[in-house]
């Protein structure tokens, strides 16, 4: 199974900067399994998948792509121990689309120093 790269020191808490500028430190478990979408995100995408069903929209990944204009399937995923949605570092020009999607779906988003994005259900940054 394809995985995203490991962080240098798995034992350290990872500092993340939220969209509101707050720094939070979380135990970000890596590597991340690519193509594993958390159940909470499937639930959030369900109405959009139904909306796009009359057009070509075979799965939740397609709905996510239609909402953000980005191909997420091969670059984003999660781990079984955490129900977050974690990206590889992404290009600057795509970061606005990620932020807009997070706002549209009411998801919390944060970014680490290496430009790795983390999406999580609203209110989960207290960890």
Coordinates of N, CA, C and O in Angstrom, one line a residue:
X1 N 0.8 -1.2 0.0 CA 0.0 0.0 0.0 C 0.9 1.2 0.0 O 1.9 1.3 0.7
X2 N 0.5 2.2 -0.8 CA 1.3 3.4 -0.9 C 1.1 4.3 0.4 O 0.0 4.3 1.0
X3 N 2.2 4.9 0.9 CA 2.1 5.7 2.1 C 2.8 7.0 1.8 O 3.7 7.1 1.0
X4 N 2.4 8.0 2.6 CA 3.1 9.3 2.6 C 4.4 9.2 3.4 O 4.5 8.3 4.3
X5 N 5.3 10.1 3.3 CA 6.6 10.0 4.0 C 6.4 10.1 5.5 O 5.5 10.8 6.0
X6 N 7.4 9.6 6.2 CA 7.4 9.6 7.7 C 8.0 11.0 8.1 O 8.8 11.6 7.4
X7 N 7.5 11.4 9.3 CA 8.1 12.6 9.9 C 9.5 12.2 10.5 O 9.7 11.1 10.8
X8 N 10.4 13.2 10.7 CA 11.7 12.9 11.2 C 11.7 12.1 12.5 O 12.4 11.2 12.7
X9 N 10.9 12.6 13.5 CA 10.9 12.0 14.8 C 9.4 11.7 15.2 O 8.7 12.7 15.5
X10 N 9.0 10.5 15.1 CA 7.6 10.2 15.4 C 7.2 10.4 16.8 O 6.0 10.6 17.1
X11 N 8.2 10.5 17.7 CA 7.8 10.6 19.1 C 7.5 12.1 19.5 O 6.9 12.4 20.5
X12 N 7.9 13.0 18.6 CA 7.7 14.5 18.9 C 6.2 14.8 18.5 O 5.7 14.3 17.5
X13 N 5.7 15.8 19.3 CA 4.4 16.3 18.9 C 4.6 17.3 17.7 O 5.6 18.0 17.7
X14 N 3.7 17.2 16.7 CA 3.9 18.1 15.5 C 3.2 19.4 15.7 O 2.0 19.4 16.0
X15 N 3.9 20.5 15.6 CA 3.2 21.8 15.7 C 2.5 22.1 14.4 O 3.0 22.0 13.3
X16 N 1.2 22.5 14.5 CA 0.4 22.8 13.4 C -0.2 24.2 13.6 O -0.5 24.6 14.7
X17 N -0.3 24.9 12.5 CA -0.9 26.3 12.5 C -2.3 26.2 11.9 O -2.4 25.8 10.7
X18 N -3.3 26.6 12.7 CA -4.7 26.5 12.2 C -4.9 27.7 11.3 O -4.2 28.7 11.3
X19 N -6.1 27.7 10.6 CA -6.5 28.8 9.8 C -6.6 30.1 10.5 O -6.4 31.2 10.0
X20 N -6.9 30.0 11.8 CA -7.1 31.2 12.6 C -5.7 31.7 13.2 O -5.7 32.6 14.0
X21 N -4.6 31.0 12.8 CA -3.3 31.4 13.3 C -2.9 30.8 14.6 O -1.8 31.1 15.1
X22 N -3.7 29.9 15.2 CA -3.4 29.3 16.5 C -2.4 28.2 16.3 O -2.6 27.4 15.3
X23 N -1.4 28.0 17.1 CA -0.5 26.9 17.0 C -1.0 25.8 18.0 O -1.2 26.1 19.1
X24 N -1.2 24.6 17.4 CA -1.5 23.5 18.2 C -0.5 22.4 18.0 O 0.2 22.3 17.0
X25 N -0.3 21.6 19.0 CA 0.7 20.5 18.9 C -0.1 19.2 19.0 O -0.8 18.9 20.0
X26 N 0.1 18.3 18.0 CA -0.7 17.1 18.0 C 0.3 15.9 17.7 O 1.4 16.1 17.2
X27 N -0.2 14.7 18.1 CA 0.6 13.5 17.9 C 0.2 13.0 16.5 O -0.7 12.3 16.3
X28 N 0.9 13.5 15.5 CA 0.6 13.2 14.1 C 1.3 11.9 13.7 O 2.5 11.8 13.7
X29 N 0.5 10.9 13.6 CA 1.1 9.5 13.3 C 1.3 9.4 11.8 O 0.4 9.6 11.0
X30 N 2.5 9.1 11.4 CA 2.9 8.8 10.0 C 3.6 7.5 10.0 O 4.1 7.0 11.0
X31 N 3.6 6.8 8.8 CA 3.1 7.2 7.5 C 1.6 7.2 7.4 O 0.9 6.5 8.2
X32 N 1.1 7.8 6.4 CA -0.3 7.9 6.1 C -0.7 7.0 4.9 O 0.1 7.1 3.9
X33 N -1.7 6.2 5.0 CA -2.1 5.4 3.9 C -2.9 6.2 2.9 O -3.9 6.8 3.2
X34 N -2.3 6.3 1.7 CA -3.0 7.1 0.6 C -4.2 6.3 0.2 O -4.3 5.1 0.2
X35 N -5.2 7.1 -0.2 CA -6.6 6.6 -0.6 C -7.5 6.2 0.6 O -8.5 5.6 0.3
X36 N -7.0 6.3 1.8 CA -7.9 6.0 2.9 C -8.6 7.2 3.4 O -8.0 8.1 3.9
X37 N -9.9 7.3 3.1 CA -10.7 8.5 3.5 C -11.4 8.2 4.8 O -12.1 7.1 4.9
X38 N -11.3 9.1 5.7 CA -12.0 8.9 7.0 C -13.6 8.8 6.8 O -14.1 9.5 5.9
X39 N -14.2 8.1 7.7 CA -15.7 8.0 7.6 C -16.4 9.3 7.8 O -17.4 9.6 7.1
X40 N -15.8 10.2 8.7 CA -16.5 11.5 8.9 C -16.5 12.3 7.6 O -17.4 13.1 7.4
X41 N -15.4 12.2 6.8 CA -15.4 13.0 5.6 C -16.4 12.4 4.5 O -17.0 13.2 3.8
X42 N -16.5 11.1 4.5 CA -17.5 10.5 3.6 C -18.9 11.0 3.9 O -19.7 11.3 3.0
X43 N -19.2 11.1 5.2 CA -20.5 11.6 5.7 C -20.7 13.1 5.2 O -21.8 13.5 4.7
X44 N -19.6 13.9 5.4 CA -19.7 15.3 4.9 C -19.9 15.4 3.4 O -20.6 16.3 2.9
X45 N -19.3 14.5 2.7 CA -19.4 14.5 1.2 C -20.6 13.9 0.6 O -20.9 14.1 -0.6
X46 N -21.4 13.1 1.4 CA -22.5 12.4 0.9 C -23.5 13.3 0.2 O -23.9 12.9 -1.0
X47 N -23.9 14.4 0.7 CA -24.9 15.3 -0.1 C -24.3 15.7 -1.4 O -25.0 15.8 -2.4
X48 N -23.0 16.0 -1.4 CA -22.4 16.5 -2.7 C -22.3 15.3 -3.7 O -22.4 15.5 -4.9
X49 N -22.0 14.1 -3.2 CA -21.9 13.0 -4.1 C -23.3 12.7 -4.7 O -23.4 12.5 -5.9
X50 N -24.4 12.9 -3.9 CA -25.7 12.7 -4.5 C -26.0 13.8 -5.5 O -26.6 13.6 -6.5
X51 N -25.5 15.0 -5.2 CA -25.8 16.2 -6.1 C -25.1 16.0 -7.5 O -25.7 16.3 -8.5
X52 N -23.9 15.4 -7.4 CA -23.2 15.2 -8.6 C -23.5 13.8 -9.3 O -22.9 13.5 -10.4
X53 N -24.4 13.0 -8.7 CA -24.6 11.7 -9.2 C -25.1 11.6 -10.6 O -24.9 10.7 -11.4
X54 N -25.9 12.7 -11.0 CA -26.5 12.7 -12.4 C -25.4 12.9 -13.4 O -25.5 12.5 -14.6
X55 N -24.3 13.5 -13.0 CA -23.1 13.6 -13.8 C -22.2 12.5 -13.4 O -22.5 11.7 -12.6
X56 N -21.0 12.5 -13.9 CA -20.1 11.4 -13.6 C -19.5 11.7 -12.2 O -18.7 12.6 -12.0
X57 N -19.9 10.8 -11.2 CA -19.4 11.0 -9.9 C -19.4 9.6 -9.2 O -20.4 9.3 -8.5
X58 N -18.5 8.7 -9.5 CA -18.6 7.3 -9.0 C -18.3 7.1 -7.5 O -18.7 6.1 -7.0
X59 N -17.6 8.1 -6.9 CA -17.3 7.8 -5.5 C -17.1 9.2 -4.7 O -17.2 10.2 -5.3
X60 N -16.7 9.0 -3.5 CA -16.5 10.3 -2.7 C -15.3 11.0 -3.1 O -15.2 12.3 -3.0
X61 N -14.3 10.3 -3.7 CA -13.1 11.0 -4.2 C -13.5 12.0 -5.3 O -13.0 13.1 -5.5
X62 N -14.4 11.5 -6.2 CA -14.8 12.3 -7.3 C -15.6 13.5 -6.8 O -15.4 14.6 -7.4
X63 N -16.4 13.4 -5.8 CA -17.1 14.5 -5.2 C -16.1 15.5 -4.6 O -16.3 16.7 -4.8
X64 N -15.1 15.0 -4.0 CA -14.1 15.9 -3.4 C -13.4 16.7 -4.5 O -13.1 17.9 -4.4
X65 N -13.1 16.0 -5.6 CA -12.4 16.7 -6.7 C -13.4 17.7 -7.3 O -12.9 18.8 -7.7
X66 N -14.6 17.4 -7.5 CA -15.6 18.4 -8.0 C -15.7 19.6 -7.2 O -15.9 20.7 -7.7
X67 N -15.6 19.5 -5.9 CA -15.7 20.6 -5.0 C -14.5 21.5 -4.9 O -14.6 22.7 -4.6
X68 N -13.3 20.9 -5.1 CA -12.1 21.6 -5.0 C -11.3 21.8 -6.2 O -10.3 22.6 -6.2
X69 N -11.7 21.1 -7.3 CA -10.9 21.2 -8.6 C -9.5 20.6 -8.5 O -8.7 20.9 -9.3
X70 N -9.3 19.8 -7.4 CA -8.0 19.1 -7.2 C -8.2 17.6 -7.2 O -9.2 17.1 -6.8
X71 N -7.2 16.9 -7.7 CA -7.2 15.5 -7.7 C -6.6 15.0 -6.4 O -5.4 15.1 -6.2
X72 N -7.4 14.6 -5.4 CA -7.0 14.2 -4.1 C -6.5 12.8 -3.9 O -5.7 12.5 -3.1
X73 N -7.1 11.9 -4.7 CA -7.0 10.5 -4.4 C -5.6 10.0 -4.2 O -5.3 9.2 -3.3
X74 N -4.6 10.4 -5.0 CA -3.3 9.9 -4.9 C -2.3 10.7 -4.0 O -1.2 10.3 -3.8
X75 N -2.9 11.7 -3.4 CA -2.0 12.5 -2.5 C -2.5 12.7 -1.1 O -1.8 13.2 -0.3
X76 N -3.7 12.2 -0.8 CA -4.3 12.5 0.5 C -4.7 11.2 1.1 O -5.2 10.3 0.4
X77 N -4.7 11.1 2.4 CA -5.2 9.9 3.1 C -5.1 10.1 4.6 O -4.9 11.1 5.1
X78 N -5.4 9.0 5.3 CA -5.4 9.0 6.8 C -4.9 7.7 7.3 O -4.5 6.8 6.6
X79 N -4.8 7.7 8.6 CA -4.3 6.4 9.3 C -5.4 5.9 10.2 O -6.3 6.6 10.6
X80 N -5.4 4.6 10.4 CA -6.4 4.0 11.2 C -6.5 4.5 12.6 O -7.6 4.6 13.2
X81 N -5.4 4.9 13.2 CA -5.3 5.4 14.6 C -5.9 6.8 14.7 O -6.2 7.2 15.8
X82 N -5.9 7.5 13.7 CA -6.4 8.9 13.7 C -7.4 9.1 12.6 O -7.2 8.7 11.5
X83 N -8.5 9.8 12.9 CA -9.5 10.1 11.9 C -9.3 11.4 11.3 O -10.2 12.2 11.1
X84 N -8.1 11.8 11.1 CA -7.7 13.0 10.4 C -7.5 12.7 8.9 O -7.4 11.6 8.5
X85 N -7.4 13.8 8.1 CA -7.2 13.6 6.7 C -5.9 14.4 6.4 O -5.9 15.6 6.5
X86 N -4.8 13.7 6.0 CA -3.5 14.3 6.0 C -2.9 14.3 4.6 O -3.0 13.3 3.9
X87 N -2.3 15.5 4.2 CA -1.8 15.5 2.8 C -0.3 15.5 2.8 O 0.4 15.7 3.8
X88 N 0.2 15.2 1.7 CA 1.6 15.4 1.4 C 1.8 17.0 1.3 O 0.8 17.7 1.1
X89 N 3.0 17.5 1.4 CA 3.2 18.9 1.1 C 2.6 19.2 -0.3 O 2.8 18.5 -1.3
X90 N 1.8 20.3 -0.4 CA 1.2 20.6 -1.7 C 1.7 22.0 -2.2 O 2.1 22.8 -1.4
X91 N 1.7 22.2 -3.5 CA 2.1 23.5 -4.1 C 1.3 24.7 -3.6 O 0.1 24.6 -3.3
X92 N 2.0 25.8 -3.5 CA 1.4 27.0 -3.0 C 0.1 27.4 -3.7 O -0.9 27.8 -3.1
X93 N 0.1 27.2 -5.1 CA -1.0 27.6 -5.9 C -2.3 26.7 -5.6 O -3.4 27.1 -5.9
X94 N -2.1 25.6 -4.9 CA -3.3 24.7 -4.6 C -3.8 24.9 -3.2 O -4.8 24.4 -2.8
X95 N -3.0 25.6 -2.4 CA -3.4 25.8 -0.9 C -4.7 26.5 -0.8 O -5.4 26.2 0.1
X96 N -4.9 27.5 -1.6 CA -6.2 28.3 -1.5 C -7.4 27.4 -1.7 O -8.4 27.5 -1.0
X97 N -7.3 26.5 -2.7 CA -8.4 25.5 -2.9 C -8.7 24.6 -1.7 O -9.8 24.4 -1.4
X98 N -7.6 24.2 -1.1 CA -7.8 23.4 0.1 C -8.5 24.2 1.2 O -9.4 23.7 1.9
X99 N -8.0 25.4 1.4 CA -8.6 26.3 2.5 C -10.1 26.5 2.2 O -11.0 26.5 3.1
X100 N -10.4 26.8 0.9 CA -11.8 27.0 0.5 C -12.7 25.8 0.7 O -13.8 25.9 1.2
X101 N -12.1 24.7 0.4 CA -12.9 23.4 0.6 C -13.2 23.2 2.1 O -14.3 22.8 2.5
X102 N -12.1 23.4 2.9 CA -12.3 23.2 4.4 C -13.4 24.2 4.9 O -14.2 23.8 5.7
X103 N -13.4 25.4 4.4 CA -14.4 26.4 4.9 C -15.8 25.9 4.4 O -16.8 26.0 5.1
X104 N -15.9 25.5 3.1 CA -17.2 25.1 2.6 C -17.8 23.9 3.3 O -19.0 23.8 3.5
X105 N -16.9 22.9 3.7 CA -17.4 21.7 4.4 C -17.4 21.8 5.9 O -17.7 20.9 6.6
X106 N -17.0 23.0 6.4 CA -16.9 23.3 7.9 C -16.0 22.3 8.6 O -16.3 21.7 9.6
X107 N -14.8 22.1 8.0 CA -13.7 21.3 8.5 C -12.6 22.1 9.1 O -12.3 23.2 8.5
X108 N -12.0 21.7 10.2 CA -10.9 22.4 10.7 C -9.7 22.1 9.8 O -9.5 20.9 9.5
X109 N -8.8 23.0 9.5 CA -7.6 22.8 8.7 C -6.4 23.4 9.4 O -6.5 24.5 10.0
X110 N -5.3 22.8 9.4 CA -4.0 23.3 9.9 C -2.9 22.9 8.9 O -3.1 22.0 8.1
X111 N -1.8 23.6 9.1 CA -0.7 23.3 8.2 C 0.6 23.3 9.0 O 0.8 24.1 9.9
X112 N 1.4 22.3 8.8 CA 2.7 22.1 9.4 C 3.8 22.9 8.7 O 3.5 23.4 7.6
X113 N 4.9 23.0 9.3 CA 6.0 23.8 8.7 C 6.5 23.3 7.3 O 7.0 24.0 6.5
X114 N 6.3 22.0 7.1 CA 6.7 21.4 5.8 C 5.6 21.4 4.8 O 5.6 20.7 3.8
X115 N 4.5 22.3 5.0 CA 3.4 22.5 4.2 C 2.5 21.3 4.1 O 1.7 21.1 3.1
X116 N 2.6 20.4 5.0 CA 1.7 19.2 5.1 C 0.4 19.7 5.7 O 0.4 20.3 6.8
X117 N -0.7 19.5 5.0 CA -2.0 19.9 5.5 C -2.7 18.8 6.3 O -2.6 17.7 5.9
X118 N -3.5 19.2 7.3 CA -4.2 18.3 8.1 C -5.7 18.8 8.2 O -5.9 19.9 8.6
X119 N -6.6 18.0 7.8 CA -8.0 18.3 7.9 C -8.6 17.4 9.0 O -8.3 16.3 9.1
X120 N -9.5 18.0 9.8 CA -10.1 17.2 10.9 C -11.5 17.8 11.1 O -11.8 18.9 10.8
X121 N -12.4 17.0 11.7 CA -13.8 17.4 12.0 C -13.7 18.7 12.9 O -12.7 18.8 13.7
X122 N -14.6 19.6 12.8 CA -14.6 20.8 13.6 C -14.5 20.4 15.1 O -15.2 19.5 15.6
X123 N -13.7 21.2 15.8 CA -13.6 21.0 17.3 C -12.7 19.9 17.8 O -12.7 19.6 18.9
X124 N -11.8 19.4 16.9 CA -11.0 18.2 17.4 C -9.5 18.7 17.7 O -8.7 17.8 18.0
X125 N -9.3 20.0 17.6 CA -7.9 20.4 17.9 C -7.5 20.5 19.3 O -6.5 20.9 19.7
X126 N -8.4 20.0 20.2 CA -8.1 20.1 21.6 C -7.2 18.9 22.1 O -6.8 18.8 23.2
X127 N -6.8 18.0 21.2 CA -6.1 16.9 21.5 C -4.7 17.3 22.0 O -4.1 18.2 21.5

